[in-house]
Coordinates of C-alpha atoms in Angstrom, one line a residue:
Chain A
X1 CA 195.7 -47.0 139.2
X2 CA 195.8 -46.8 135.3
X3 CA 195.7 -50.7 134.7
X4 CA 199.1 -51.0 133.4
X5 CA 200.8 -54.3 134.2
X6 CA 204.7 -55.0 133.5
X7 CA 206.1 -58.8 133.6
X8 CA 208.7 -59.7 134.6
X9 CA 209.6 -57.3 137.2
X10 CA 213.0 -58.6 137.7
X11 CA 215.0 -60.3 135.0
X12 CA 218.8 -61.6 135.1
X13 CA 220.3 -63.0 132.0
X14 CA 223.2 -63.4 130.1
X15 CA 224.8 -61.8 127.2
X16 CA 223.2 -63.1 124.0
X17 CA 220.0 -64.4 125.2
X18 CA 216.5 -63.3 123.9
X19 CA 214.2 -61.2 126.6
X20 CA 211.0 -60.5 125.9
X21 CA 209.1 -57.6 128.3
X22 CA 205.4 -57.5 128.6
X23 CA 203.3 -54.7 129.0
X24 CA 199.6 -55.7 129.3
X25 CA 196.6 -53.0 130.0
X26 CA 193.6 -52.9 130.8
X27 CA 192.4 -49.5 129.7
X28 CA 192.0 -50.3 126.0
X29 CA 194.2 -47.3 125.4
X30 CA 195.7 -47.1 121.5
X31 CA 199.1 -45.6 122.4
X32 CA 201.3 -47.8 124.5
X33 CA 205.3 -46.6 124.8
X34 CA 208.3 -48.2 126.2
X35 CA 211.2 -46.5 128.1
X36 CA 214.1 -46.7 129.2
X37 CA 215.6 -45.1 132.7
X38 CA 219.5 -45.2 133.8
X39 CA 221.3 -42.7 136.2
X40 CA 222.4 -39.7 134.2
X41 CA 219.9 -40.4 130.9
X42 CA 216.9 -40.1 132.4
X43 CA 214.0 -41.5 130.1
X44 CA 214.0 -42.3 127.2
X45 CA 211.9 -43.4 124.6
X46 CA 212.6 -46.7 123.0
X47 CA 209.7 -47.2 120.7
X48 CA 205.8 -47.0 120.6
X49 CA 203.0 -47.8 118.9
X50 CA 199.2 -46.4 117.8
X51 CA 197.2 -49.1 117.2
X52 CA 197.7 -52.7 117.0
X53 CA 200.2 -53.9 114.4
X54 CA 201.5 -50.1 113.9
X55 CA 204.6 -49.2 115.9
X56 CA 207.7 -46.4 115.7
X57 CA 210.9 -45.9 116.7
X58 CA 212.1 -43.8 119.6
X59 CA 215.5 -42.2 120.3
X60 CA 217.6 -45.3 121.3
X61 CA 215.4 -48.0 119.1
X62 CA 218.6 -49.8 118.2
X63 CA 219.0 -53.4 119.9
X64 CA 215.1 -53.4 120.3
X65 CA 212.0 -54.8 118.7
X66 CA 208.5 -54.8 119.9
X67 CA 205.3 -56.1 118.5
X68 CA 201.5 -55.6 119.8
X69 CA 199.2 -57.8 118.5
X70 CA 196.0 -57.0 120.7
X71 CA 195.4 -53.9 122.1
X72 CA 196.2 -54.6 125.8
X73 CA 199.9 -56.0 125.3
X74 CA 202.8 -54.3 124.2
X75 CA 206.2 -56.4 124.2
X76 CA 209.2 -55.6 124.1
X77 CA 212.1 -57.8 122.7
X78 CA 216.0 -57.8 123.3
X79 CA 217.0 -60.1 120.1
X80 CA 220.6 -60.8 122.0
X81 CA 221.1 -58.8 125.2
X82 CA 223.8 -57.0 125.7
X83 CA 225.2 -55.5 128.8
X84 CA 224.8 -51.8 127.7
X85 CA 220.9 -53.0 127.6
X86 CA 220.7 -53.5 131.7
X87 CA 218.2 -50.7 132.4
X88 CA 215.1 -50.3 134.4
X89 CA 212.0 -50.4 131.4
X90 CA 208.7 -48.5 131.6
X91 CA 206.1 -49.2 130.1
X92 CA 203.4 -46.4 129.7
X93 CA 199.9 -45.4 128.1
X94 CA 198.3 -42.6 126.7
X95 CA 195.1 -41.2 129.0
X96 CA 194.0 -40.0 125.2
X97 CA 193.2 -41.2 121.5
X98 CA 195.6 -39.3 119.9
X99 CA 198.7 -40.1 122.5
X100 CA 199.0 -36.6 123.3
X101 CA 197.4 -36.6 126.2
X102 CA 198.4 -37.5 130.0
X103 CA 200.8 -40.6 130.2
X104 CA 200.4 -42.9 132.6
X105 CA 203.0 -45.5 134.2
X106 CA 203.7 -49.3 134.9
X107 CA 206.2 -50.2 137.9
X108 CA 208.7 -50.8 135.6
X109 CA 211.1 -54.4 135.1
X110 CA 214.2 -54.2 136.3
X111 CA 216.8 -55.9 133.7
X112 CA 220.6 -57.0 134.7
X113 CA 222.3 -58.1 131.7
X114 CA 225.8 -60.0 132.6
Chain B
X1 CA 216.0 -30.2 119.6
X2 CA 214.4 -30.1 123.2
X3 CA 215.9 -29.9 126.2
X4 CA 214.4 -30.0 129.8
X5 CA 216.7 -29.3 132.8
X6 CA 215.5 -29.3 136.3
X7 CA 217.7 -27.5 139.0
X8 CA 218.4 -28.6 141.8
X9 CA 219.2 -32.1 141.1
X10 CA 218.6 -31.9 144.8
X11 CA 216.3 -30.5 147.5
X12 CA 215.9 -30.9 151.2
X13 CA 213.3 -29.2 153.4
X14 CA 211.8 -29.2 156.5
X15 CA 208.5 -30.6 157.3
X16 CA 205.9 -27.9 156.6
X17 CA 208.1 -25.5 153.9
X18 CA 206.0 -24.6 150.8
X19 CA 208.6 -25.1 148.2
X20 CA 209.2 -24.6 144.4
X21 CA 210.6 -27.0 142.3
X22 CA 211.6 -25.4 138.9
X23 CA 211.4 -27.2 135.2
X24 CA 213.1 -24.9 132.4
X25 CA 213.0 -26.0 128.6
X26 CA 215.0 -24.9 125.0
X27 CA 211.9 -24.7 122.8
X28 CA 208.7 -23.4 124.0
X29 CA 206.7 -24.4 120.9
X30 CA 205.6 -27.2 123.3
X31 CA 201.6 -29.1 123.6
X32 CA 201.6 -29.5 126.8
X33 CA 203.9 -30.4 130.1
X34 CA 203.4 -32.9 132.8
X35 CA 205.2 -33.2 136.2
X36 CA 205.3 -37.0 137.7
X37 CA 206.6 -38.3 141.2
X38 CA 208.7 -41.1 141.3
X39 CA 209.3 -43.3 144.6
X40 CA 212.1 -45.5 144.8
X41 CA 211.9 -48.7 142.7
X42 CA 208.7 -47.5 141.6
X43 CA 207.3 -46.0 138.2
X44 CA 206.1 -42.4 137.8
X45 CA 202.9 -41.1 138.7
X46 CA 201.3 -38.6 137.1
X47 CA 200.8 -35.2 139.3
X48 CA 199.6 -32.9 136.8
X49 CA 199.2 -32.1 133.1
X50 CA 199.1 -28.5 132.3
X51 CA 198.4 -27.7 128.4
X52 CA 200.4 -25.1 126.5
X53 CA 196.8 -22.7 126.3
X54 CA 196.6 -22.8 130.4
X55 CA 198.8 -20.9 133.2
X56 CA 198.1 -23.0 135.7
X57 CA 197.0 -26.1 137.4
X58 CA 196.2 -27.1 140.8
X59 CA 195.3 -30.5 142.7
X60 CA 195.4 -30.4 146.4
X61 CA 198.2 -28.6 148.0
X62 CA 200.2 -29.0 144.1
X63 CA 200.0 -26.2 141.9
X64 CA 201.9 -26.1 138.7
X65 CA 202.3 -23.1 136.3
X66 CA 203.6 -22.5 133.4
X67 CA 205.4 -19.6 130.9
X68 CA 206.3 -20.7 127.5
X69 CA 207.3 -17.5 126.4
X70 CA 210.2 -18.0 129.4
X71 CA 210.7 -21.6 129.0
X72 CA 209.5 -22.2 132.8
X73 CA 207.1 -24.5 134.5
X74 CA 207.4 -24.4 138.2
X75 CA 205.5 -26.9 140.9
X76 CA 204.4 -25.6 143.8
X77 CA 204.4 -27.9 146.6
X78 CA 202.3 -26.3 149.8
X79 CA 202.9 -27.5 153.6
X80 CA 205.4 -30.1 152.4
X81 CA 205.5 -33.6 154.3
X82 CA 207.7 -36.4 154.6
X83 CA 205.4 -38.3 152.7
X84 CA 206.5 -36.1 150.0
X85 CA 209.8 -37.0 149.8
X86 CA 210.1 -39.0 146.3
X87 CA 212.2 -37.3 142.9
X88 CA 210.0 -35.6 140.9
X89 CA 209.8 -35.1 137.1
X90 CA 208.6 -32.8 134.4
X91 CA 208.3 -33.9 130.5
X92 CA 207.1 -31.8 127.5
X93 CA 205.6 -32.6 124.1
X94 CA 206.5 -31.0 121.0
X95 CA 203.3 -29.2 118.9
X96 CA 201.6 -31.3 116.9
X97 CA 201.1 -33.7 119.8
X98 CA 204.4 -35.6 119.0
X99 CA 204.2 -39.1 120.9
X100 CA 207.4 -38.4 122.3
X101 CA 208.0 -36.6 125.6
X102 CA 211.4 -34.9 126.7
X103 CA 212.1 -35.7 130.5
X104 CA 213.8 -33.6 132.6
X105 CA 216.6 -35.8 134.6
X106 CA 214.3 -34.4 137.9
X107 CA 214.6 -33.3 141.5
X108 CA 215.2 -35.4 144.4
X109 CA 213.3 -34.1 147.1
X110 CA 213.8 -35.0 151.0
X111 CA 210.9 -33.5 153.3
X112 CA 212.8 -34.0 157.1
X113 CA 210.4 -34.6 160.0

C-alpha cells in the first residue's frame, strides 16, 4: 500500500462546471503526477509537480490546472468540464527524491462529464 | 519521441503455462522501465522496476529482463494462475530521469482454470 488516497472516486457533472480531484499521501513523497487513462490512449500525463508550489505540464495539460500547497495533496482542477474531459484520473507518486524512481498508484476517480 | 507498444493486446492461457509477455520501445536511451498490473476498475501496481544498468529482475515467480540495445523488455510470468488474470503494463523513462513515463497501451491477460 503506498498511501495514496484519491477523492472523489466517482464524479458525474455537467458541462461547464468546476471539478476539483484530490490526491492526498501519506508518504511525504516530493513528486506527485496526475494521469489520465481512456480506451485506445492509454496514460497519459496531465501535469506534475516537485515540490510544493512547483508544478509542470504534461502532454495533454490543456483544460487542466492543479495546485499543491502541502506536500501530501495534489489537486487537480477542471476550470469548465467538458465532455472530451470524461476519463478515469490517476494520481501517482514517486518511490524516490528525484521522481525517477518507481511510481506508485492511487485507485483512480472515475469522471463522467455530460 | 518514445514509443512503447506491447503485443498482444491480448493473451489467454491455461492455468499453469509459464508465459512471456513482450514490451518493445523506439528509443533505447531510456533510465529505467517498470511493468504494472492493473485489475479492473482499479489503479496500477507496481511489479517491477528494472534500471537501464541491469538485465534483469525477479520477484517471486515474475522475472523481467531487459535489452536496450533491441528495444525489448519481456516479463516472465512462471506457473500462471487465475489469480493472474488482470492487463498488465510496461512504461519507460527517458535519460536524465525525465518525470514523464511512456506507457505501453498493455496486455490483457486471462489465466483459464
Amino acid at each position: 500500500d503506498a498511501g495514496i488516497t484519491q477523492s472523489p472516486r466517482h464524479k458525474v457533472t455537467e458541462t461547464g462546471t468546476p471539478v476539483t480531484l484530490r490526491c492526498h499521501q501519506t508518504e511525504n513523497h516530493r513528486y506527485m503526477y496526475w494521469y489520465r487513462q481512456d480506451p485506445g490512449h492509454g496514460l497519459r500525463l496531465i501535469h506534475y509537480s516537485y515540490g510544493v508550489k512547483d508544478t509542470d505540464k504534461g502532454e495533454v495539460s490543456d483544460g487542466y490546472s492543479v495546485s499543491r500547497s502541502k506536500t501530501e495533496d495534489f489537486l487537480l482542477t477542471l476550470e469548465s468540464a467538458t465532455s472530451s474531459q470524461t476519463s478515469v484520473y490517476f494520481c501517482a507518486i514517486s518511490g524516490s527524491s528525484w521522481g525517477a524512481g518507481e511510481l506508485f498508484f492511487g485507485e483512480g476517480s472515475r469522471l463522467t462529464v455530460l | 519521441k518514445q514509443e512503447v507498444t506491447q503485443i498482444p493486446a491480448a493473451l489467454s492461457v491455461p492455468e499453469g503455462e509459464n508465459l512471456v509477455l513482450n514490451c518493445s520501445f523506439t528509443d533505447s536511451a531510456i533510465y529505467n522501465l517498470q511493468w504494472f498490473r492493473q485489475d479492473p476498475g482499479k489503479g496500477l501496481t507496481s511489479l517491477l522496476l528494472i534500471q537501464s544498468s541491469q538485465r534483469e529482475q525477479t520477484s517471486g515467480r515474475l522475472n523481467a529482463s531487459l535489452d536496450k540495445s533491441s528495444g525489448r523488455s519481456t516479463l516472465y510470468i512462471a506457473a500462471s494462475q487465475p489469480g493472474d488474470s488482470a492487463t498488465y503494463l510496461c512504461a519507460t523513462r527517458s535519460q536524465g530521469g525525465s518525470e514523464k513515463l511512456v506507457f505501453g497501451k498493455g496486455t490483457k491477460l486471462t489465466v483459464n482454470p
